[in-house]
Coordinates of C-alpha atoms in Angstrom, one line a residue:
M1 CA 240.7 29.1 37.8
L2 CA 239.4 27.5 41.0
G3 CA 238.0 24.1 40.8
A4 CA 238.8 21.3 38.4
A5 CA 236.0 19.6 36.4
A6 CA 237.5 16.1 36.5
L7 CA 240.7 14.2 37.2
V8 CA 243.2 14.0 34.4
I9 CA 245.6 11.2 35.3
A10 CA 246.9 10.6 31.8
G11 CA 246.9 12.4 28.5
S12 CA 244.4 10.0 27.0
L13 CA 241.9 11.0 29.7
T14 CA 239.8 14.1 29.1
A15 CA 237.8 15.8 31.8
A16 CA 234.2 15.0 31.7
G17 CA 233.4 18.6 32.4
P18 CA 230.4 20.1 34.1
A19 CA 227.4 18.2 32.8
H20 CA 224.6 20.4 31.3
A21 CA 221.6 18.1 31.7
D22 CA 222.9 14.6 32.6
F23 CA 220.0 13.8 34.8
G24 CA 217.5 15.7 32.6
T25 CA 217.2 19.4 33.3
D26 CA 217.1 19.1 37.0
Y27 CA 218.1 17.0 40.0
H28 CA 217.6 17.1 43.8
D29 CA 219.2 20.0 45.7
P30 CA 222.5 19.1 47.4
V31 CA 221.9 17.1 50.6
T32 CA 224.0 15.2 53.1
A33 CA 223.4 12.7 55.9
T34 CA 225.7 14.4 58.3
R35 CA 224.4 15.4 61.7
P36 CA 222.9 18.9 62.0
L37 CA 224.3 21.2 64.6
T38 CA 222.6 21.1 68.0
R39 CA 221.5 24.7 68.6
P40 CA 220.7 26.1 72.1
D41 CA 217.0 27.0 72.8
T42 CA 218.1 30.3 74.5
R43 CA 217.2 33.7 73.2
S44 CA 219.1 34.5 70.0
C45 CA 219.8 37.3 67.6
T46 CA 220.6 36.9 63.8
V47 CA 222.7 39.3 61.9
E48 CA 222.6 39.1 58.1
V49 CA 225.9 40.2 56.7
M50 CA 225.3 39.3 53.0
H51 CA 221.9 39.2 51.2
E52 CA 221.7 37.5 47.8
R53 CA 225.1 38.7 46.7
Q54 CA 225.9 37.6 43.1
F55 CA 229.3 36.3 42.2
R56 CA 229.9 36.4 38.4
N57 CA 233.5 37.2 37.7
G58 CA 236.2 37.2 40.3
Y59 CA 238.8 38.3 37.6
G60 CA 236.9 41.2 36.1
N61 CA 237.8 44.9 36.2
P62 CA 236.9 45.4 39.0
P63 CA 236.4 41.9 40.3
D64 CA 233.2 41.1 42.2
T65 CA 235.0 39.3 45.0
P66 CA 235.8 39.5 47.9
Y67 CA 232.6 40.9 49.3
T68 CA 233.4 43.0 52.4
T69 CA 231.3 44.5 55.1
T70 CA 231.3 45.1 58.8
L71 CA 230.0 42.5 61.2
T72 CA 228.6 44.1 64.4
P73 CA 227.5 41.6 67.1
P74 CA 224.0 42.4 68.3
A75 CA 223.7 44.4 71.4
D76 CA 220.4 42.7 72.3
C77 CA 222.3 39.4 72.5
A78 CA 225.5 40.5 74.1
G79 CA 228.1 37.8 75.0
P80 CA 229.3 35.6 76.4
W81 CA 227.4 33.2 74.1
S82 CA 226.6 29.6 74.4
A83 CA 227.0 29.2 70.6
V84 CA 227.5 31.3 67.4
V85 CA 226.5 29.7 64.0
L86 CA 227.2 30.9 60.5
D87 CA 224.4 30.1 58.0
L88 CA 224.8 30.2 54.3
H89 CA 222.2 29.9 51.5
G90 CA 223.3 29.6 47.9
Q91 CA 221.5 29.3 44.5
V92 CA 222.9 28.7 41.0
A93 CA 221.5 27.6 37.6
G94 CA 222.9 26.8 34.2
R95 CA 226.4 25.4 33.7
Q96 CA 229.4 26.0 36.0
F97 CA 232.5 24.5 37.5
D98 CA 232.8 23.9 41.2
R99 CA 234.4 26.9 42.9
M100 CA 236.2 27.4 46.2
F101 CA 235.2 30.1 48.7
G102 CA 236.3 31.3 52.1
V103 CA 235.0 33.4 54.9
R104 CA 237.1 35.6 57.2
V105 CA 236.2 37.7 60.2
G106 CA 238.7 40.2 61.4
G107 CA 241.2 38.7 59.0
V108 CA 240.8 35.3 60.6
Q109 CA 239.7 32.4 58.4
V110 CA 236.5 31.0 59.9
M111 CA 235.3 28.7 57.0
L112 CA 236.6 27.1 53.8
S113 CA 234.1 25.5 51.4
S114 CA 233.3 24.8 47.8
T115 CA 230.2 25.0 45.7
P116 CA 228.1 22.4 43.9
E117 CA 227.8 22.2 40.2
P118 CA 224.3 23.2 39.0
S119 CA 221.6 21.7 36.8
K120 CA 220.2 23.7 34.0
D121 CA 217.0 24.4 35.9
G122 CA 219.0 25.4 39.0
I123 CA 219.7 24.2 42.6
E124 CA 219.9 25.7 46.0
W125 CA 221.8 24.6 49.1
R126 CA 222.2 25.5 52.7
L127 CA 225.2 25.2 55.0
E128 CA 225.6 25.7 58.7
H129 CA 229.0 26.1 60.4
D130 CA 229.8 26.4 64.1
V131 CA 232.0 29.5 64.7
T132 CA 231.7 29.5 68.5
R133 CA 235.4 29.0 68.9
Y134 CA 236.0 32.4 67.3
A135 CA 234.0 34.2 70.0
P136 CA 237.0 36.4 71.1
L137 CA 236.7 38.1 67.7
F138 CA 233.0 38.9 68.1
A139 CA 233.5 40.0 71.7
A140 CA 236.0 42.6 70.6
G141 CA 233.3 44.5 68.8
P142 CA 232.6 45.3 65.1
Q143 CA 234.9 43.3 62.8
P144 CA 235.6 43.3 59.0
F145 CA 233.7 40.4 57.3
S146 CA 235.0 39.0 54.0
F147 CA 233.4 36.4 51.6
D148 CA 235.6 35.4 48.7
L149 CA 234.3 33.4 45.8
A150 CA 236.1 33.7 42.5
N151 CA 233.7 32.7 39.8
V152 CA 233.9 33.1 36.0
T153 CA 231.0 33.3 33.6
D154 CA 230.9 33.4 29.8
A155 CA 228.8 32.1 26.9
T156 CA 229.5 28.5 28.0
Y157 CA 229.7 28.6 31.8
T158 CA 226.6 30.6 32.7
G159 CA 226.1 29.8 36.4
V160 CA 226.0 32.8 38.7
F161 CA 226.3 32.0 42.4
T162 CA 223.8 34.0 44.5
I163 CA 224.8 33.7 48.2
S164 CA 223.3 35.0 51.5
A165 CA 225.1 34.8 54.9
S166 CA 224.1 35.4 58.4
L167 CA 225.4 34.8 62.0
T168 CA 223.1 33.8 64.9
F169 CA 224.3 34.6 68.4
Y170 CA 222.8 32.4 71.2
T171 CA 222.8 33.8 74.7
A172 CA 223.8 31.7 77.7
D173 CA 221.7 30.4 80.6
D174 CA 222.0 27.6 83.3
R175 CA 221.1 24.9 80.8
W176 CA 223.3 26.3 78.0
P177 CA 226.3 27.9 79.7
A178 CA 228.7 30.2 77.9
A179 CA 231.0 28.2 75.7
R180 CA 234.6 27.8 76.8
T181 CA 236.8 29.5 74.3
A182 CA 240.4 30.9 74.0
D183 CA 241.2 34.3 75.3
R184 CA 242.9 35.6 72.2
L185 CA 243.0 34.7 68.5
L186 CA 246.0 35.3 66.3
T187 CA 246.7 34.5 62.7
T188 CA 249.6 34.4 60.3
G189 CA 247.4 35.5 57.5
P190 CA 246.9 33.6 54.2
F191 CA 249.6 31.4 52.8
S192 CA 250.4 30.0 49.4
L193 CA 252.8 27.1 48.9
S194 CA 254.2 25.9 45.6
Q195 CA 257.3 23.9 44.6
A196 CA 259.1 27.2 43.9
A197 CA 258.1 28.5 47.3
P198 CA 257.2 25.5 49.5
A199 CA 257.3 27.4 52.8
A200 CA 255.7 30.5 54.3
T201 CA 256.2 32.3 57.7
G202 CA 254.6 34.8 59.9
S203 CA 255.7 36.8 62.9
L204 CA 253.6 36.8 66.0
T205 CA 254.0 38.1 69.6
F206 CA 252.2 36.1 72.3
P207 CA 250.7 37.1 75.6
Q208 CA 253.3 36.8 78.4
N209 CA 250.8 35.0 80.6
L210 CA 250.1 32.4 78.0
E211 CA 249.1 29.0 79.4
R212 CA 247.8 26.9 76.5
L213 CA 248.2 27.2 72.7
T214 CA 246.4 25.4 69.9
A215 CA 246.9 25.9 66.1
E216 CA 244.3 25.4 63.5
V217 CA 245.2 25.0 59.8
Y218 CA 242.9 25.6 57.0
A219 CA 244.4 24.1 53.8
R220 CA 243.4 23.2 50.3
S221 CA 245.2 21.9 47.3
G222 CA 244.6 23.5 43.9
G223 CA 245.5 22.9 40.3
A224 CA 245.1 20.1 37.8
C225 CA 247.6 17.9 39.7
E226 CA 247.6 19.0 43.4
E227 CA 243.8 18.8 43.7
F228 CA 244.2 15.1 43.1
A229 CA 247.6 14.6 44.9
Y230 CA 246.3 11.5 46.6
A231 CA 246.3 9.8 43.1
S232 CA 249.6 11.0 41.8
A233 CA 252.3 8.7 40.5
P234 CA 255.9 8.5 41.8
D235 CA 258.3 10.7 40.0
A236 CA 260.2 7.8 38.5
F237 CA 257.1 6.4 36.8
A238 CA 255.9 9.8 35.6
T239 CA 259.4 10.5 34.1
A240 CA 259.5 7.1 32.4
N241 CA 256.1 7.7 30.8
P242 CA 256.3 11.3 29.6
G243 CA 253.6 10.9 26.9
A244 CA 251.0 9.8 29.5
G245 CA 250.7 13.3 31.1
L246 CA 250.9 11.9 34.6
C247 CA 251.0 13.9 37.7
G248 CA 254.1 13.1 39.8
K249 CA 255.5 13.6 43.3
G250 CA 253.6 10.5 44.6
P251 CA 250.3 10.4 46.6
F252 CA 251.6 11.5 50.0
R253 CA 251.3 15.1 51.3
E254 CA 252.0 16.7 54.6
L255 CA 252.0 20.3 55.8
R256 CA 254.6 20.9 58.5
L257 CA 254.1 23.6 61.2
S258 CA 257.2 25.1 62.8
V259 CA 257.9 27.4 65.7
D260 CA 261.0 29.5 65.3
G261 CA 262.3 27.0 62.7
R262 CA 261.6 23.9 64.9
I263 CA 259.1 21.4 63.5
A264 CA 256.2 21.3 65.9
G265 CA 253.7 19.1 64.2
A266 CA 252.3 17.9 60.8
V267 CA 248.9 18.0 59.1
W268 CA 248.0 15.2 56.6
P269 CA 245.1 16.6 54.7
Y270 CA 242.0 14.6 54.0
P271 CA 241.5 13.7 50.3
V272 CA 238.6 16.1 49.7
I273 CA 236.9 15.5 46.4
Y274 CA 234.9 18.4 45.1
T275 CA 231.6 18.2 43.0
G276 CA 233.5 18.2 39.7
G277 CA 236.1 15.6 40.8
W278 CA 236.6 12.5 38.5
D279 CA 233.0 12.6 37.2
P280 CA 230.4 15.2 38.3
L281 CA 227.7 12.6 38.1
L282 CA 229.2 11.0 41.3
W283 CA 228.2 14.0 43.5
R284 CA 224.6 14.7 42.4
P285 CA 223.1 15.4 44.8
V286 CA 225.4 14.1 47.6
P287 CA 228.7 16.0 47.9
G288 CA 232.0 14.3 48.8
I289 CA 232.9 14.1 52.4
F290 CA 234.0 17.5 53.7
A291 CA 233.5 19.1 50.2
F292 CA 231.2 21.7 51.6
D293 CA 233.0 22.2 54.9
L294 CA 236.7 21.7 54.6
P295 CA 238.4 20.6 57.8
A296 CA 240.3 22.9 60.1
Y297 CA 243.2 20.7 61.3
R298 CA 244.1 21.2 64.9
L299 CA 247.6 20.8 66.5
D300 CA 248.3 21.3 70.2
L301 CA 251.3 23.5 70.6
T302 CA 251.2 23.8 74.4
P303 CA 254.6 22.1 74.9
Y304 CA 256.2 25.1 73.1
V305 CA 254.6 27.8 75.3
G306 CA 257.7 28.2 77.4
L307 CA 259.6 29.4 74.3
L308 CA 257.1 32.2 73.6
L309 CA 256.8 34.1 76.8
D310 CA 259.5 36.8 76.3
G311 CA 257.3 39.4 74.7
R312 CA 259.3 39.3 71.5
P313 CA 258.1 38.3 68.0
H314 CA 258.3 34.6 67.1
T315 CA 258.2 33.0 63.7
L316 CA 255.4 30.5 62.9
G317 CA 256.1 28.6 59.6
I318 CA 254.2 26.2 57.4
A319 CA 255.7 24.1 54.6
V320 CA 254.5 21.4 52.2
N321 CA 256.6 18.3 51.5
A322 CA 256.0 18.2 47.7
S323 CA 253.9 20.0 45.2
E324 CA 253.8 20.4 41.4
A325 CA 255.9 23.0 39.6
Q326 CA 253.0 24.1 37.4
S327 CA 252.1 27.7 38.0
N328 CA 248.5 27.0 39.1
D329 CA 249.4 24.0 41.3
L330 CA 249.7 25.0 45.0
W331 CA 248.5 24.7 48.5
T332 CA 246.7 27.7 50.0
G333 CA 245.1 28.3 53.4
Q334 CA 245.6 30.1 56.7
V335 CA 246.9 29.3 60.2
N336 CA 245.0 30.5 63.3
L337 CA 246.2 30.3 66.8
F338 CA 244.0 30.0 69.9
A339 CA 245.8 31.4 73.0
E340 CA 244.5 30.6 76.5
T341 CA 246.0 32.8 79.2
D342 CA 246.4 32.5 83.0
H343 CA 243.9 34.9 84.6
G344 CA 245.7 34.7 87.9
T345 CA 249.1 36.2 86.9
A346 CA 250.6 38.7 84.5
R347 CA 253.4 36.4 83.5
T348 CA 254.0 32.7 83.2
T349 CA 257.2 30.8 82.7
G350 CA 258.0 27.5 81.1
A351 CA 260.3 25.2 79.1
L352 CA 260.2 22.7 76.3
T353 CA 261.8 19.6 78.0
D354 CA 261.5 16.9 75.3
H355 CA 261.3 17.3 71.6
R356 CA 261.2 14.2 69.3
V357 CA 259.4 15.5 66.2
A358 CA 260.7 14.3 62.9
P359 CA 261.8 16.9 60.4
E360 CA 259.7 15.1 57.8
A361 CA 257.7 11.8 57.7
A362 CA 259.4 8.6 56.8
V363 CA 258.3 7.7 53.3
T364 CA 258.9 4.5 51.3
T365 CA 258.0 3.8 47.6
Q366 CA 257.8 0.4 45.9
L367 CA 257.3 0.7 42.1
A368 CA 256.9 -1.8 39.3
D369 CA 256.9 -0.3 35.8
H370 CA 255.4 -2.8 33.3
G371 CA 255.9 -0.5 30.3
G372 CA 253.4 1.0 27.9
G373 CA 252.0 3.3 30.6
S374 CA 251.1 0.5 33.0
G375 CA 252.5 0.2 36.5
D376 CA 251.9 -0.7 40.2
W377 CA 253.2 1.2 43.2
T378 CA 252.8 1.3 46.9
V379 CA 253.7 4.3 49.0
T380 CA 253.8 4.4 52.8
A381 CA 254.5 7.1 55.3
A382 CA 254.7 7.3 59.0
R383 CA 255.3 9.6 62.0
H384 CA 255.9 8.9 65.6
D385 CA 256.3 12.3 67.3
L386 CA 256.5 13.4 70.9
A387 CA 256.8 16.9 72.5
R388 CA 256.7 17.7 76.2
G389 CA 256.9 21.0 78.1
W390 CA 255.8 22.7 81.3
V391 CA 254.3 26.0 82.2
Q392 CA 254.5 27.5 85.7
T393 CA 251.0 29.0 86.3
S394 CA 249.1 30.6 89.2
H395 CA 247.6 27.2 90.0
G396 CA 250.9 25.2 89.8
R397 CA 253.3 23.7 87.3
V398 CA 251.4 22.1 84.4
T399 CA 253.1 19.6 82.1
T400 CA 251.7 18.8 78.7
E401 CA 252.8 15.9 76.5
V402 CA 251.6 15.6 72.9
R403 CA 252.1 12.3 71.0
D404 CA 251.3 11.8 67.3
D405 CA 251.3 8.3 65.7
L406 CA 250.4 8.7 62.0
A407 CA 250.4 6.1 59.2
F408 CA 249.6 6.4 55.5
S409 CA 249.5 3.8 52.7
S410 CA 248.6 4.1 49.0
A411 CA 248.4 1.2 46.6
Q412 CA 247.7 2.0 43.0
Q413 CA 247.4 0.0 39.8
L414 CA 247.5 1.9 36.5
R415 CA 246.9 0.3 33.2
D416 CA 246.3 1.5 29.6
S417 CA 248.1 4.9 30.2
G418 CA 245.5 5.8 32.9
N419 CA 242.3 4.5 31.3
D420 CA 242.2 1.7 34.0
V421 CA 242.9 2.8 37.5
T422 CA 242.5 1.1 40.9
L423 CA 243.4 3.0 44.0
H424 CA 243.4 2.0 47.7
N425 CA 244.4 4.7 50.2
L426 CA 244.3 4.7 54.0
A427 CA 245.4 7.2 56.6
D428 CA 245.4 6.0 60.2
L429 CA 246.0 8.9 62.6
T430 CA 246.2 8.9 66.4
R431 CA 246.9 12.1 68.4
S432 CA 246.9 12.3 72.2
T433 CA 247.5 15.1 74.7
S434 CA 248.2 14.4 78.3
T435 CA 248.4 17.0 81.1
W436 CA 249.4 16.7 84.8
G437 CA 250.1 19.0 87.6
G438 CA 247.7 21.7 88.8
G439 CA 245.0 19.0 88.9
P440 CA 244.4 15.3 88.0
H441 CA 246.2 13.6 85.2
R442 CA 244.1 14.1 82.0
T443 CA 244.5 12.5 78.6
T444 CA 242.6 13.3 75.4
T445 CA 243.0 10.9 72.5
V446 CA 241.6 11.3 68.9
H447 CA 241.9 8.4 66.4
E448 CA 240.9 9.0 62.8
G449 CA 240.6 6.5 59.9
E450 CA 240.4 7.9 56.4
P451 CA 240.0 5.3 53.7
L452 CA 239.6 6.0 50.0
D453 CA 239.0 3.4 47.3
V454 CA 238.6 4.3 43.6
T455 CA 238.1 2.2 40.4
Y456 CA 238.0 4.0 37.1
L457 CA 237.8 2.4 33.7
V458 CA 237.4 3.8 30.2
T459 CA 237.0 1.3 27.3
H460 CA 236.8 1.8 23.5
D461 CA 235.5 -0.8 21.0
A462 CA 235.9 -1.3 17.3
A463 CA 232.5 0.2 16.6
G464 CA 233.6 3.5 18.1
N465 CA 231.7 3.2 21.4
T466 CA 233.3 4.7 24.5
D467 CA 232.3 3.6 28.0
Q468 CA 233.5 5.3 31.2
R469 CA 232.7 3.8 34.7
T470 CA 233.8 5.3 38.1
A471 CA 233.1 3.9 41.5
M472 CA 234.3 5.2 44.9
D473 CA 234.2 4.3 48.6
L474 CA 235.1 7.3 50.8
G475 CA 235.2 7.2 54.6
Y476 CA 235.9 9.2 57.7
H477 CA 235.9 7.4 61.1
R478 CA 236.7 9.2 64.3
E479 CA 236.8 8.2 68.0
A480 CA 237.6 10.9 70.6
T481 CA 238.0 9.9 74.3
T482 CA 238.9 11.9 77.4
A483 CA 240.2 10.2 80.5
T484 CA 240.8 11.5 84.0
G485 CA 243.3 9.1 85.6
N486 CA 242.3 5.7 84.5
H487 CA 238.6 6.6 84.0
V488 CA 237.2 7.5 80.6
T489 CA 234.9 10.5 81.2
E490 CA 233.8 11.3 77.7
R491 CA 233.7 9.4 74.4
A492 CA 232.4 10.5 70.9
T493 CA 232.4 8.6 67.6
V494 CA 231.7 9.3 64.0
D495 CA 231.4 6.7 61.2
H496 CA 230.8 8.3 57.8
T497 CA 230.8 6.4 54.5
L498 CA 229.9 7.5 51.0
R499 CA 229.7 5.1 48.0
P500 CA 229.0 6.9 44.6
T501 CA 229.1 5.4 41.1
A502 CA 228.8 6.9 37.6
Q503 CA 228.6 5.7 34.0
R504 CA 228.9 7.5 30.7
H505 CA 228.5 5.7 27.4
D506 CA 228.7 7.3 24.0
G507 CA 228.3 5.8 20.6
D508 CA 225.5 3.3 19.8
R509 CA 223.5 4.8 22.7
T510 CA 224.0 7.6 25.2
V511 CA 224.0 6.8 28.9
R512 CA 224.4 9.2 31.7
T513 CA 223.7 7.6 35.1
G514 CA 224.8 7.8 38.7
S515 CA 224.0 6.6 42.1
S516 CA 225.2 7.1 45.7
T517 CA 224.6 5.8 49.2
E518 CA 225.7 7.8 52.2
D519 CA 225.6 6.5 55.8
Y520 CA 226.4 8.7 58.8
R521 CA 226.5 7.5 62.4
S522 CA 227.6 9.3 65.5
D523 CA 227.4 9.0 69.2
G524 CA 228.5 11.1 72.2
P525 CA 227.3 13.5 74.8
E526 CA 224.5 14.7 72.5
G527 CA 223.2 11.1 72.1
P528 CA 223.1 8.8 69.1
Y529 CA 222.4 9.8 65.5
H530 CA 222.0 7.8 62.3
R531 CA 220.9 8.7 58.8
T532 CA 221.2 6.9 55.4
L533 CA 220.6 8.5 52.0
S534 CA 220.3 6.7 48.7
F535 CA 220.0 8.4 45.3
V536 CA 219.7 7.2 41.7
D537 CA 220.1 9.7 38.8
G538 CA 219.9 12.7 41.1
W539 CA 216.7 11.7 43.0
P540 CA 215.9 9.6 46.1
K541 CA 216.0 5.9 45.4
P542 CA 212.5 4.4 45.3

């Protein structure tokens, strides 16, 4: 079953479940402060690929997912395009869990998302997703289109998701030139990683005039434990407190990408919290950061191009460092590869000249077990990787160096067998790519900060009253710079914070209340943007 209703850290904690009418019978439609896409004002054509398709039972006989059809790019708006945008519109009413869904075109994953949990009266939501980088697929002609949403309905969970999807193709002109994209797209196909099978591989043959190569990893964790891996306890503490029902393996996860068995880079997934996570009241109506548009993590593999030019199949692998042994706890996703070729020659040559990429991150754990289901722990992880290689092209020898400096820390206090939790996590990630030869020295640097703070408290008094309070502080901060020589030529920033709270009280009175404040700021070539949203009990704060 995709999507958990709430976090279960310990056996004494029970999932709050999808609320039926916590804010009355209705609340505001899902909304976010994030910056809308900037769309060209050129002539455009829209192709609807799915109209009000209902998803009731993904496990029926036959299942109603995935929905498949053929996407035919419009002849009236032939490429090359300045932009291509995927638009989704969803509706749901009643009671339902959050569900994951994915979109594929030509077998390539182009989006990974999740659904909101509905009110009794019903909600609707809209998503827009930039798919311009997949233009080589569209340019190749008609492609299979697949939309996969595995829902389940019964007498209790009545919500049926009704989804429409369309793609809009924007033509190019002098003001909006054709987008620069890769020449070819390759994919290893879907992967599924568990503790029993923590690695997956695919075989690919690359163009023999390959010049640059970028990997994109879609990944999500699933299951009652791995969905909340960022809050998991060290194995030693979970083993010492078997009655608490704790999730083990600690809070750190990385997905390692390999080329012919050689580790080539690592993804540290953002702690995405879906609309049923911890307490559904937290996310009404503002979803968690990235919950509706999961990141596609990018890794520059250009230093390895020289190893891939022989016209033979090569193995691309992906592995997870630790995951739960339960049958439904796993990591799933897909790896896409964007290949840029040298249009001035039929063959390039090259070599990997320096490879200092750790086989796994350096992880340390400090644990204090106070007994009785109480403990403190701090977990840190770090990577300092470098890969360098050159490619002989029609415009000279180009050397590419990729550096990753990644740091993670998690400090957690757990009391009362999980009824009292304080969590402070932070990932600090810096990735840079430098190129020289065949042109001026150029460096692109991306720095990301990913803080997550959680406080969770459940109390019981002698009169039989139960009170549950949850507060979070989520963040995503990004700065990307491009420098030519010593001169910064481009800079873009994002500062995104979300602070939701929720309370449930049962006994002498019933309380169901929640609030959230979201702030989003960005700046860059498109200019500054700023928006703040504040909600109380599902409606804009007066």
